[in-house]
Coordinates of C-alpha atoms in Angstrom, one line a residue:
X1 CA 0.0 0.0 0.0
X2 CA 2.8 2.7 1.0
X3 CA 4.6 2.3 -2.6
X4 CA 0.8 2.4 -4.6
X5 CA 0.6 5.9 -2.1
X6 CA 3.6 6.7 -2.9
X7 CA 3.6 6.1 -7.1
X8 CA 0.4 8.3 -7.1
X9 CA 1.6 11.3 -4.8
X10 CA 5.5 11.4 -7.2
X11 CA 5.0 13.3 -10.2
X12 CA 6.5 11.1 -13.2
X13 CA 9.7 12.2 -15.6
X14 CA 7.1 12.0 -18.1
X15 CA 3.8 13.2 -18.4
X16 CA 1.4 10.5 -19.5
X17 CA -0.2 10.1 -23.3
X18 CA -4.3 9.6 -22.6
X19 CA -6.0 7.8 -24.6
X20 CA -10.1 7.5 -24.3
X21 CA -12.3 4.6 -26.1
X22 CA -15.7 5.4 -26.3
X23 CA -18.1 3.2 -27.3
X24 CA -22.3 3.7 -27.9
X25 CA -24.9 1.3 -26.2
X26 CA -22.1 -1.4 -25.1
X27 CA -23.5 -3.5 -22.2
X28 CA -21.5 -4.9 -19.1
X29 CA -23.0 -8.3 -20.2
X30 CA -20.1 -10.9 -19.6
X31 CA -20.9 -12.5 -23.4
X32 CA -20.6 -9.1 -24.7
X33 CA -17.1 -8.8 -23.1
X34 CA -16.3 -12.2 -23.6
X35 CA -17.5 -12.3 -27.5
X36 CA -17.4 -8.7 -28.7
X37 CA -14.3 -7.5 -27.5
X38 CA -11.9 -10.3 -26.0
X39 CA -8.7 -8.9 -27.4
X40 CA -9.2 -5.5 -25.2
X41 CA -10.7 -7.6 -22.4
X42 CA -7.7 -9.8 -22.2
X43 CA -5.0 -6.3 -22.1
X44 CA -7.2 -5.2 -18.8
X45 CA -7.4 -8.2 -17.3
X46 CA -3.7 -8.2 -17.3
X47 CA -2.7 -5.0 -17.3
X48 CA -5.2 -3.1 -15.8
X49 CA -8.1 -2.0 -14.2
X50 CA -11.8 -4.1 -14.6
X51 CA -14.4 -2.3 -12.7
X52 CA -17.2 -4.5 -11.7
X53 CA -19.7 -1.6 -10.8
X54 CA -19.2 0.8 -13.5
X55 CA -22.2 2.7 -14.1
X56 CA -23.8 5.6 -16.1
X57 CA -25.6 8.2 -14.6
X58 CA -27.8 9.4 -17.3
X59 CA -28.9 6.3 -19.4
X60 CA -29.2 7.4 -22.7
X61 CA -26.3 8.9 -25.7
X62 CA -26.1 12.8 -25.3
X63 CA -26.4 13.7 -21.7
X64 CA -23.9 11.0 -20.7
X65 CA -21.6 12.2 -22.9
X66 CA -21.9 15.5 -22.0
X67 CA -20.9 13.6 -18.1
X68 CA -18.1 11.9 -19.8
X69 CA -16.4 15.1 -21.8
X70 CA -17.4 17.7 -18.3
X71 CA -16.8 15.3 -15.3
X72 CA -20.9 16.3 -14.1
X73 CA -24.1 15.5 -13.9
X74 CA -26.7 15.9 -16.2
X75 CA -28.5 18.6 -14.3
X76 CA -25.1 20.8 -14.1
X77 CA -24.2 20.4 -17.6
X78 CA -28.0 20.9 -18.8
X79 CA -27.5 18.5 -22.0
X80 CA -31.2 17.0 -21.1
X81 CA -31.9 14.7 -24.0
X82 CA -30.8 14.1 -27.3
X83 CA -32.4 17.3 -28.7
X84 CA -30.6 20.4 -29.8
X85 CA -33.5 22.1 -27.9
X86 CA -33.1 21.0 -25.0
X87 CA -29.0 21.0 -24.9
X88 CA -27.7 18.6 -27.5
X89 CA -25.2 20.3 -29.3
X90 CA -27.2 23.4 -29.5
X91 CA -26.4 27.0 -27.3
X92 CA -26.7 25.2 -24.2
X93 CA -23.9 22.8 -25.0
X94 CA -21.2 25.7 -27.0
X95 CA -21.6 27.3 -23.3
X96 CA -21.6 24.8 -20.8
X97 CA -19.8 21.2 -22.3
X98 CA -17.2 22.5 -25.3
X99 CA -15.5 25.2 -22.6
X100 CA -15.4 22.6 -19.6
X101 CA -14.5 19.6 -21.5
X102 CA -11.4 17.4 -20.8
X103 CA -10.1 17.9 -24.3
X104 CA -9.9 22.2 -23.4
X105 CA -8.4 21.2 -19.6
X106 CA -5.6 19.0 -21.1
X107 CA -5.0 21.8 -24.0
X108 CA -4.5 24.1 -21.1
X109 CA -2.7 21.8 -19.2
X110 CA 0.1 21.8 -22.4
X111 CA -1.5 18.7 -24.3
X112 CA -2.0 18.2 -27.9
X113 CA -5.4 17.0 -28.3
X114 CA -7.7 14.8 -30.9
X115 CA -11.0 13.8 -30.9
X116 CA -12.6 11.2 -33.7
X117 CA -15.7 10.1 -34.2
X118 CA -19.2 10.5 -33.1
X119 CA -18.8 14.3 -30.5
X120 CA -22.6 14.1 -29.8
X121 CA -26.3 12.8 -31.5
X122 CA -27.0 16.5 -33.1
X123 CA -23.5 17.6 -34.6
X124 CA -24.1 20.1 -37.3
X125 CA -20.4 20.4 -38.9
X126 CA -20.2 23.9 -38.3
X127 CA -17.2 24.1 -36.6
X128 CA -14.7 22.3 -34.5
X129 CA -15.5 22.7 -31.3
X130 CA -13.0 24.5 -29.0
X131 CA -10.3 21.8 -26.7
X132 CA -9.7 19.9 -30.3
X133 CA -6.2 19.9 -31.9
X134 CA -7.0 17.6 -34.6
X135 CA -10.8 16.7 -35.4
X136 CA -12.7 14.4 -37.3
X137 CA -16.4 14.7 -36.4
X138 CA -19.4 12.9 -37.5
X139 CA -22.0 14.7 -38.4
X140 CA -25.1 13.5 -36.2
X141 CA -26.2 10.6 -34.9
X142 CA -23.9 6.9 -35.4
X143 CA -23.6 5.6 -38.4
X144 CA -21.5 3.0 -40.6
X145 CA -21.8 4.3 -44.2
X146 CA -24.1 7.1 -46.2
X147 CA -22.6 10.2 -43.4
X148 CA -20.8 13.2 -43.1
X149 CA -17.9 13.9 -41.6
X150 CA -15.9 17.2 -40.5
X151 CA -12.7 17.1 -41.1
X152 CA -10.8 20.0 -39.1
X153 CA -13.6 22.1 -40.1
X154 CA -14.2 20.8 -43.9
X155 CA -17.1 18.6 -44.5
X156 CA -16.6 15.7 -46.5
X157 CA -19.5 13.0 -47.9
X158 CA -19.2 9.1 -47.4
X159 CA -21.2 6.2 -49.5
X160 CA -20.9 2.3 -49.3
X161 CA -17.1 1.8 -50.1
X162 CA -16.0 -0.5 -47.1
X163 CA -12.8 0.6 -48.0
X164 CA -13.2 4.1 -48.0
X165 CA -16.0 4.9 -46.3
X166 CA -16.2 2.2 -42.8
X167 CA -16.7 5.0 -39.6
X168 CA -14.8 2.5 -37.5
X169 CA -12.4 1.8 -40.2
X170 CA -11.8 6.0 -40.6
X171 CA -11.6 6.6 -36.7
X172 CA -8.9 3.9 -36.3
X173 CA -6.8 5.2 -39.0
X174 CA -7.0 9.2 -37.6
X175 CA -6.3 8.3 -34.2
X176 CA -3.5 6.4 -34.9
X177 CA -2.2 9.0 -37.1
X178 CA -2.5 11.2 -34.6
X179 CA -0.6 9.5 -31.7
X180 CA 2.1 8.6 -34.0
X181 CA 2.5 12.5 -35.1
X182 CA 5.5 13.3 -32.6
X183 CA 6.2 16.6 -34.2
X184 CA 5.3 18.6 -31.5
X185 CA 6.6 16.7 -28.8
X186 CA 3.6 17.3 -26.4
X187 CA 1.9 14.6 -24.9
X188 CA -1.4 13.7 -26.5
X189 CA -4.6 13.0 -25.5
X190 CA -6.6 10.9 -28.2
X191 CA -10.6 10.1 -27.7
X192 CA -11.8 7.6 -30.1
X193 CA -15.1 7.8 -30.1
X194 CA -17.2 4.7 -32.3
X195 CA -20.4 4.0 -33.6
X196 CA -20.4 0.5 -32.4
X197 CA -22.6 -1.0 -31.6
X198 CA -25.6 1.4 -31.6
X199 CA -27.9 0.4 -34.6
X200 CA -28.0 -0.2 -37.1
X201 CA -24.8 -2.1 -35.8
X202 CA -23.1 -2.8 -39.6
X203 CA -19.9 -5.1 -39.3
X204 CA -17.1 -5.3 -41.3
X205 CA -17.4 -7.6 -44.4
X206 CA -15.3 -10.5 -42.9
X207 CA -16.9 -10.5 -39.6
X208 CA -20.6 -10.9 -41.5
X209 CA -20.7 -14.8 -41.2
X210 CA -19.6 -14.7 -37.2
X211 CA -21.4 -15.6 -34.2
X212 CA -24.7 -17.4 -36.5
X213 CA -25.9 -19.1 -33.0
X214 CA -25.3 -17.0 -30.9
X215 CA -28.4 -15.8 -29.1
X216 CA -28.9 -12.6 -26.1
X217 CA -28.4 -13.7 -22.7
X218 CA -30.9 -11.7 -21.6
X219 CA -33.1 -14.2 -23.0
X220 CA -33.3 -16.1 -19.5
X221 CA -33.9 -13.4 -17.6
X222 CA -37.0 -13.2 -15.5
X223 CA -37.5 -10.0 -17.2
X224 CA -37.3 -10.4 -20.0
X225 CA -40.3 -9.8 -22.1
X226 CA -42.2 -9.2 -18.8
X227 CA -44.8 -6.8 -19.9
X228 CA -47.5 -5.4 -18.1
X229 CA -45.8 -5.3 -14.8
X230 CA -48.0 -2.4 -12.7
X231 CA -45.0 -1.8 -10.1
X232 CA -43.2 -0.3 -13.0
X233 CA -43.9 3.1 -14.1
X234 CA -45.8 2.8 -17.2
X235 CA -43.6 4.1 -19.6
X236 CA -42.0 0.6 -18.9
X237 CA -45.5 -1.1 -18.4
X238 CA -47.1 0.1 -21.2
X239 CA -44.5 -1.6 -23.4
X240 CA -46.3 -4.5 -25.5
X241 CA -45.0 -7.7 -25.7
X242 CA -42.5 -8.8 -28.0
X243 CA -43.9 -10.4 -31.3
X244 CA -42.4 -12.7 -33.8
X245 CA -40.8 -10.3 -35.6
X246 CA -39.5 -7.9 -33.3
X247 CA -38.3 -11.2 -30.8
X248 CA -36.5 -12.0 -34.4
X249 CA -35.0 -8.3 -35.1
X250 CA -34.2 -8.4 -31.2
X251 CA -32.3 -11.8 -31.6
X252 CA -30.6 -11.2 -35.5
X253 CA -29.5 -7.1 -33.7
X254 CA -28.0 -9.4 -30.7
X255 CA -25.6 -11.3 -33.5
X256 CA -25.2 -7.9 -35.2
X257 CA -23.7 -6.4 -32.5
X258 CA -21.1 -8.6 -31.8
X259 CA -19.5 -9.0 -34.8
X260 CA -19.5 -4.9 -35.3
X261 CA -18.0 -4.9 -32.2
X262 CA -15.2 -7.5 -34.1
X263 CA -13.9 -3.6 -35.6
X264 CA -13.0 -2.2 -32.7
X265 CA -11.1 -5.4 -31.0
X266 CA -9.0 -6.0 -33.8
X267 CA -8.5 -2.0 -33.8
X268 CA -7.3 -1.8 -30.1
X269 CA -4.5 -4.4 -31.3
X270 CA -3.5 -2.1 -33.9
X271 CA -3.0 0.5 -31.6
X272 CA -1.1 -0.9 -29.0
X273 CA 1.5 -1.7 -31.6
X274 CA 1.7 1.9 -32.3
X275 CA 2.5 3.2 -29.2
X276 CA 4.1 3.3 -26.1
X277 CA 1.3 1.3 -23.5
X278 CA 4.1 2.6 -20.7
X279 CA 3.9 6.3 -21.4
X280 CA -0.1 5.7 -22.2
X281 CA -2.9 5.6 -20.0
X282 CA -6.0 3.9 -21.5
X283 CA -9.4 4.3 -20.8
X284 CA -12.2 2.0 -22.1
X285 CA -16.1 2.5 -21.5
X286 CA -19.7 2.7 -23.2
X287 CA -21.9 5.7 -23.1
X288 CA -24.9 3.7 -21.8
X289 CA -26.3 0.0 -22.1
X290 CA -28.7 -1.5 -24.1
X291 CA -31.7 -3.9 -23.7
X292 CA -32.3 -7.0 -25.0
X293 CA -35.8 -7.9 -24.4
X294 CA -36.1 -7.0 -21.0
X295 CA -40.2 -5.9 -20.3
X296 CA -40.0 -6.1 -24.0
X297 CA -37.8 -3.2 -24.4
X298 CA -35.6 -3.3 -27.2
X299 CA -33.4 -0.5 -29.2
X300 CA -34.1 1.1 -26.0
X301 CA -31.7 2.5 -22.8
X302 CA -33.6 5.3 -21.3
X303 CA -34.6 3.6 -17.8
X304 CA -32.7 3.6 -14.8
X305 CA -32.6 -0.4 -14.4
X306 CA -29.3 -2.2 -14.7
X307 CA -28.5 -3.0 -18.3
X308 CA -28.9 -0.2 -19.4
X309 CA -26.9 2.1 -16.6
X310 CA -24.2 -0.8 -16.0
X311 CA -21.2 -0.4 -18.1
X312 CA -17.7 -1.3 -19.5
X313 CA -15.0 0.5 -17.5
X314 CA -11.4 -0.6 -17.5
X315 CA -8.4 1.7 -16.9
X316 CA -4.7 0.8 -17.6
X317 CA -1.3 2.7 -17.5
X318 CA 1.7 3.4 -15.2
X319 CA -0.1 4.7 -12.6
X320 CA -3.3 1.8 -12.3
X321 CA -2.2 -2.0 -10.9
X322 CA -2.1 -4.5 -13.4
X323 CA -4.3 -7.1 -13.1
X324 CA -6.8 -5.8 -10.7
X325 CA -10.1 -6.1 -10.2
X326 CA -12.2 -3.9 -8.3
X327 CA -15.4 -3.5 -6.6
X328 CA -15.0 0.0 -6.3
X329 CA -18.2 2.2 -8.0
X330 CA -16.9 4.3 -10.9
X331 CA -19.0 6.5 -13.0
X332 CA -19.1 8.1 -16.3
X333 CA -18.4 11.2 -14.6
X334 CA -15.3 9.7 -13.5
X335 CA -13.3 9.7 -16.9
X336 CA -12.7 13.4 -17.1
X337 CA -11.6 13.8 -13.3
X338 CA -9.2 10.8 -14.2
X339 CA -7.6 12.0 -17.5
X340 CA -7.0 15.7 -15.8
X341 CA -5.3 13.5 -12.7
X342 CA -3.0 11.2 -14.6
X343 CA -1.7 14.8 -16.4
X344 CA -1.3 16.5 -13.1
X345 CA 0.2 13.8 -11.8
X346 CA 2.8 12.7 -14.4
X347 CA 3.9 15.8 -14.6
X348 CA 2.0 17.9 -17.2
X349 CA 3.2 21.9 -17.0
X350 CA 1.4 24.3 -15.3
X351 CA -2.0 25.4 -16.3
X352 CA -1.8 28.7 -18.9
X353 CA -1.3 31.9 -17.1
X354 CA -5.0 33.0 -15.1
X355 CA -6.0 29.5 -15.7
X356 CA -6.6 27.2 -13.2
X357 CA -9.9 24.7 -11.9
X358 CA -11.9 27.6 -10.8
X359 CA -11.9 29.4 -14.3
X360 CA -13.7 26.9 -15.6
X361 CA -17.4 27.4 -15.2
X362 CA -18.1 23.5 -14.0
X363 CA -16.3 22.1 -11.8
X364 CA -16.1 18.2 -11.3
X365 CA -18.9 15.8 -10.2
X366 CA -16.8 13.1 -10.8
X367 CA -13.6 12.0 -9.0
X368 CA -10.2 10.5 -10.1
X369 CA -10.2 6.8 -10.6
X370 CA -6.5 7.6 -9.1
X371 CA -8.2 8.4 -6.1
X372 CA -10.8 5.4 -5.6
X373 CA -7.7 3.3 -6.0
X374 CA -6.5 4.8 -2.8
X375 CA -9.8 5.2 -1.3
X376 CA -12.6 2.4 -2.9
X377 CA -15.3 2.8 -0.5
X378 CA -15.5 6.5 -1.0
X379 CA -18.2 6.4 -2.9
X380 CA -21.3 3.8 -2.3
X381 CA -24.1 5.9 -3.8
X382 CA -24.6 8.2 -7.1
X383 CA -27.7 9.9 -8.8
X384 CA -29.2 8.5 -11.7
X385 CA -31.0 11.3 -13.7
X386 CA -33.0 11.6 -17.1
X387 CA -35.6 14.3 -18.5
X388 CA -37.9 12.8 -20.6
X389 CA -38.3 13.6 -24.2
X390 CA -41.9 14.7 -25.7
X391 CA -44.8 17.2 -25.6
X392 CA -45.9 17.1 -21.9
X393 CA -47.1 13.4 -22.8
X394 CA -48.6 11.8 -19.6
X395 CA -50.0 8.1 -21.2
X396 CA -49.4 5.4 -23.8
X397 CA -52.5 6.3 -25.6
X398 CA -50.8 9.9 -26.6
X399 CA -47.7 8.4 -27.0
X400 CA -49.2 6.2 -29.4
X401 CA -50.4 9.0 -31.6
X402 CA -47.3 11.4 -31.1
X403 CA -44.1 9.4 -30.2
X404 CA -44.0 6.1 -32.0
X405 CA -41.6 4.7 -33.9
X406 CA -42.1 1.7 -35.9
X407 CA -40.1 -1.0 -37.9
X408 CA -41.2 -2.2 -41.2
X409 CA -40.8 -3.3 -44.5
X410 CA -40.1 -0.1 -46.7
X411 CA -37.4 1.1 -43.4
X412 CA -35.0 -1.5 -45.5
X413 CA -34.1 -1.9 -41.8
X414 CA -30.5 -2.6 -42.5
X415 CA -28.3 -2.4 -45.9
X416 CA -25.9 -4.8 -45.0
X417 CA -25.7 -8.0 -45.0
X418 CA -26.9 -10.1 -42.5
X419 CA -30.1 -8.2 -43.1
X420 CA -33.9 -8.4 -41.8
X421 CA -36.2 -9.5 -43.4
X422 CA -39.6 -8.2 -42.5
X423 CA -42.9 -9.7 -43.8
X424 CA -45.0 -7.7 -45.9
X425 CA -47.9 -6.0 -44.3
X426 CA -45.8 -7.1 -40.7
X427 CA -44.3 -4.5 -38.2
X428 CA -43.5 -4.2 -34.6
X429 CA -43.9 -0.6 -32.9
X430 CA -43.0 1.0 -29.5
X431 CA -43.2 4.5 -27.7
X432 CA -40.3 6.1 -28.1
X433 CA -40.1 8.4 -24.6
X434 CA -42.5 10.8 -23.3
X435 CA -42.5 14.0 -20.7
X436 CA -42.7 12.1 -17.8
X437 CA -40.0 9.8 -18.3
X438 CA -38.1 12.3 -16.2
X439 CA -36.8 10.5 -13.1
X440 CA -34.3 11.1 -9.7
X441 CA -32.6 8.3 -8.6
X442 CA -30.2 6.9 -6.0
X443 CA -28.2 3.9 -6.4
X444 CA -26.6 2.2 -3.6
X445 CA -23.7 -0.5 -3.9
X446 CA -22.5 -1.9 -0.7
X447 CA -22.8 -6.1 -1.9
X448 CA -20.5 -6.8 1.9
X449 CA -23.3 -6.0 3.4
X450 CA -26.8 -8.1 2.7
X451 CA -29.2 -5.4 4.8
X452 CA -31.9 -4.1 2.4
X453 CA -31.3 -0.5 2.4
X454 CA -27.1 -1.1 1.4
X455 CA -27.7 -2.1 -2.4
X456 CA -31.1 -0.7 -3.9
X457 CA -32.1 1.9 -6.4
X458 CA -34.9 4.2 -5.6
X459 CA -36.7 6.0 -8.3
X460 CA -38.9 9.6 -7.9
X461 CA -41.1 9.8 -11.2
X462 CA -42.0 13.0 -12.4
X463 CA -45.1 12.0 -12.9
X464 CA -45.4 11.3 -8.8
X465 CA -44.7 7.1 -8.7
X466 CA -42.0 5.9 -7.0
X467 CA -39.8 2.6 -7.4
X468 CA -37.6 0.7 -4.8
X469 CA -35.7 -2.8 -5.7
X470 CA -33.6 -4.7 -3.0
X471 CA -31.2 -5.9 -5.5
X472 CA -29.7 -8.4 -3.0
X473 CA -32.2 -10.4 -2.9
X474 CA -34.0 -8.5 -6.6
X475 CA -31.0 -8.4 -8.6
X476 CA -33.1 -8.2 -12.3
X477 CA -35.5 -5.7 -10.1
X478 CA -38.8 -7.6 -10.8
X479 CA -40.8 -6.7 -7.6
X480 CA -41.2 -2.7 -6.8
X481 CA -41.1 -2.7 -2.8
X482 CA -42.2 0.7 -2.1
X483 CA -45.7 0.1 -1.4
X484 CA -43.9 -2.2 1.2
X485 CA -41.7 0.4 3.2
X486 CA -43.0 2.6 6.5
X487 CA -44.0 6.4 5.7
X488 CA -41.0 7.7 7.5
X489 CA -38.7 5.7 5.4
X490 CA -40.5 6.5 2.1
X491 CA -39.5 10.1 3.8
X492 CA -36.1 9.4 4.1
X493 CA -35.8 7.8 0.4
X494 CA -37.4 11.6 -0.9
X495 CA -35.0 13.7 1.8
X496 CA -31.8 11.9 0.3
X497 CA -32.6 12.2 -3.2
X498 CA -33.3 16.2 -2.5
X499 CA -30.4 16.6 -1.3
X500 CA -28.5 16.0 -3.9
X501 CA -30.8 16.6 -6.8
X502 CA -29.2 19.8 -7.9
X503 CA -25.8 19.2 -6.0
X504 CA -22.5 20.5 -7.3
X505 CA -19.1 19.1 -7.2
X506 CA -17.8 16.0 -5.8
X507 CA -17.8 16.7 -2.3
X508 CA -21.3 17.5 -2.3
X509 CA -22.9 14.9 -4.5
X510 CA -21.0 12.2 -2.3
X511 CA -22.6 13.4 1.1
X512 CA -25.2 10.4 0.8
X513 CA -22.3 8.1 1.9
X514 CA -21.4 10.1 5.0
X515 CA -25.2 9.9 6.1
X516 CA -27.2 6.8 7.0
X517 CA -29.0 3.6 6.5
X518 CA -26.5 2.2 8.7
X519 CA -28.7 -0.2 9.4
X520 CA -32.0 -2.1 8.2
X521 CA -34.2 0.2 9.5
X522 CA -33.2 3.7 8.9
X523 CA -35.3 7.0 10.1
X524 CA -35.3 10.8 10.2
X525 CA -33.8 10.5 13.8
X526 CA -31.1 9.3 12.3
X527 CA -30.2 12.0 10.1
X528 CA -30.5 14.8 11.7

């Protein structure tokens, strides 16, 4: 313990390269890690970091990026759904997430910084956004072929060509371009940012004929395609069941995925041929999860339950243990608190003249993973936010009219091959979100300690129902237990989560774990 202390408080000769992996919609399913990325898996497990509670605190692309790039919650940055209007790469986000992102800290910190892929769901190509060196930005929402990219601020159309037009394919080949260029002889911070796997999750050619039998895990969950379930609010409870052909599009997307995801393992090798892994710190992680049948949710993340807010994390580098393992509960918010760390602590110059953490108009949610590694039960519970999208829609019948999306024949669902064939006059529909999808939630992690208020999630509902899962003895969070609890601890489940609602900075959105349910039965007494 005294030489990990010790390695984290001495400034290395060097400072340390960064280098970020994002992927979209990646579950922390084991077959996902196991099957979709095994190369990158296998580097971690020996020379890293896995985090086995690695978590998302807004569930859905945008606003947990804009967590991931700021270090804060969603209700600090203000990025509250994937529409321009309400933050998305609109005013909102030019004020708040391009001036306080990692990639503007490490410029000012002496870095030379790139970013590749897909920035956010509503990029317009307009400019490159300040904290970028060297930029290559997709121009909306993922995509394989048919897209438009920015190239250091010239736009630039892509078709069909594997060969000239993959996303993966072009993010690899910049990146690595960009951590080879030694001209300046600044360390570098890279984010590679991927499409993979979000759908319409399009693999390479050679990776087409992979994973045929495969089939989702998911599928033996007690959830999943559990419909009708009134303990769940009814965004969720509303969803109809699963038919044949959206169980089939479910199952074919679930073998889709995986061999996309072939891409970016075989990438990750390339790159570690290209560079220095002992001058390089590496940070892998997903944006959000993904379901796969689960109350017959699918293409769908934007629910607070575990497969869709559990997540890849791993972390390797100089200053990380190889080999390790931990329990410890790392966020998204995490990854920019830990990239600014491993520069400060390497030995990355001093910030510009006038510049320094309290110039920049957020400050961090988040907290070094550096940190956790010297203190991993600092942190046992986190918020889980999301504002809903829609038109003040309160019920499944105006959704119906208003928000529905549906798959069918003339969608010529996917263009590559394997593709789906839907039946003629056949489709399969859901609601896409609505208004009161907004939620507040706390998530406790404490698995040492079996009591049934140390590892629950509790949900407040805009629309005024609440949900409350023991996940020790619930872990797939089938039975809502809050009609079940006393008033005054259905009062102290509402007092927490106000309390840190609209918190701000690390200190004070972590105050839940120096305040109760110390034991089984917790009330206000005990708080006060």
């Amino acid at each position: 313990m005294f030489s990990l202390l010790l390695l984290l408080l001495l400034p290395l000769a060097t400072p340390q390269n960064i280098l970020i992996i994002l992927l979209d919609d990646v579950d922390d399913l084991a077959p996902t890690r196991e099957k979709g990325f095994p190369n990158i898996t296998a580097h971690f497990t020996k020379n890293g970091v896995m985090y086995n509670n690695a978590f998302v605190t807004t569930p859905i692309c945008c606003p947990s990026r804009g967590s991931i790039y700021t270090g804060t919650y969603q209700h600090n940055h203000r990025t509250l759904d994937n529409t321009v209007t309400n933050g998305c790469d609109g005013p909102n986000w030019d004020k708040n997430i391009a001036p306080n992102s990692l990639g503007k800290r490490l410029q000012d910190l002496g870095y030379r910084t790139g970013m590749y892929g897909k920035y956010s769901n509503n990029y317009r190509g307009d400019k490159v956004p300040v904290g970028w060196d060297d930029w290559l930005g997709l121009v909306g929402n993922s995509q394989y072929y048919n897209y438009t990219l920015n190239r250091n601020g010239v736009n630039e159309e892509h078709g069909l060509d594997y060969k000239k037009d993959y996303l993966p394919s072009l993010i690899l080949d910049a990146g690595i371009e960009f951590m080879q260029d030694d001209k300046s002889k600044k360390p570098w911070c890279a984010f590679l940012s991927f499409p993979t796997a979000h759908e319409s999750f399009d693999a390479a050619p050679q990776h087409q004929k992979l994973f045929k039998a495969s089939k989702p895990p998911n599928l033996n969950y007690p959830s999943f395609n559990k419909t009708g379930d009134p303990g769940k609010h009814w965004y969720t409870s509303s969803r109809p069941a699963l038919n044949n052909v959206s169980a089939k599009y479910n199952e074919q997307g679930w073998i889709r995925r995986l061999q996309s995801l072939q891409s970016i393992d075989e990438g990750f090798v390339r790159i570690l041929k290209k560079i220095d892994p002992q001058n390089t710190t590496i940070i892998f992680t997903s944006d959000n999860g993904f379901y796969f049948g689960e109350w017959g949710m699918i293409l769908d993340k934007r629910q607070p339950y575990e497969v869709t807010v559990r997540v890849p994390m791993y972390a390797s580098g100089p200053l990380f243990p190889k080999g390790s393992t931990q329990d410890t509960v790392v966020l998204n918010i995490d990854v920019a608190p830990t990239a600014i760390d491993v520069a400060k602590k390497s030995g990355a110059g001093k910030p510009k003249p006038g510049v320094s953490d309290e110039n920049y108009g957020l400050q961090f949610d988040g907290t070094s993973m550096l940190s956790l590694l010297e203190a991993p039960k600092a942190r046992n519970s986190f918020l889980i936010e999301y504002h809903g999208m829609g038109n003040g829609i309160d019920s499944n019948d105006s959704c119906a009219h208003i928000n529905m999306r549906c798959w069918y024949k003339d969608n010529k669902v996917w263009y590559t091959e394997p593709k789906f064939d839907i039946p003629d006059g056949e489709k399969f529909c859901f609601c896409v979100d609505s208004r009161n999808n907004t939620f507040t939630c706390e998530r406790r992690v404490n698995n040492n300690n079996p009591g049934i208020f140390t590892n629950f999630l509790y949900c407040s509902f805009s629309s005024g129902f609440n949900e409350y899962y023991n996940l020790h003895k619930d872990p797939f969070q089938m039975k809502n237990m809050w009609g079940t609890l006393g008033e005054d601890q259905k009062w102290e489940f509402k007092r927490r989560i106000g309390r840190i609602r609209e918190c701000r900075g690390f200190e004070e959105c972590n105050q839940l774990d120096n305040s109760g349910f110390d034991s089984d039965k917790p009330f206000r007494d005990n708080f006060r």
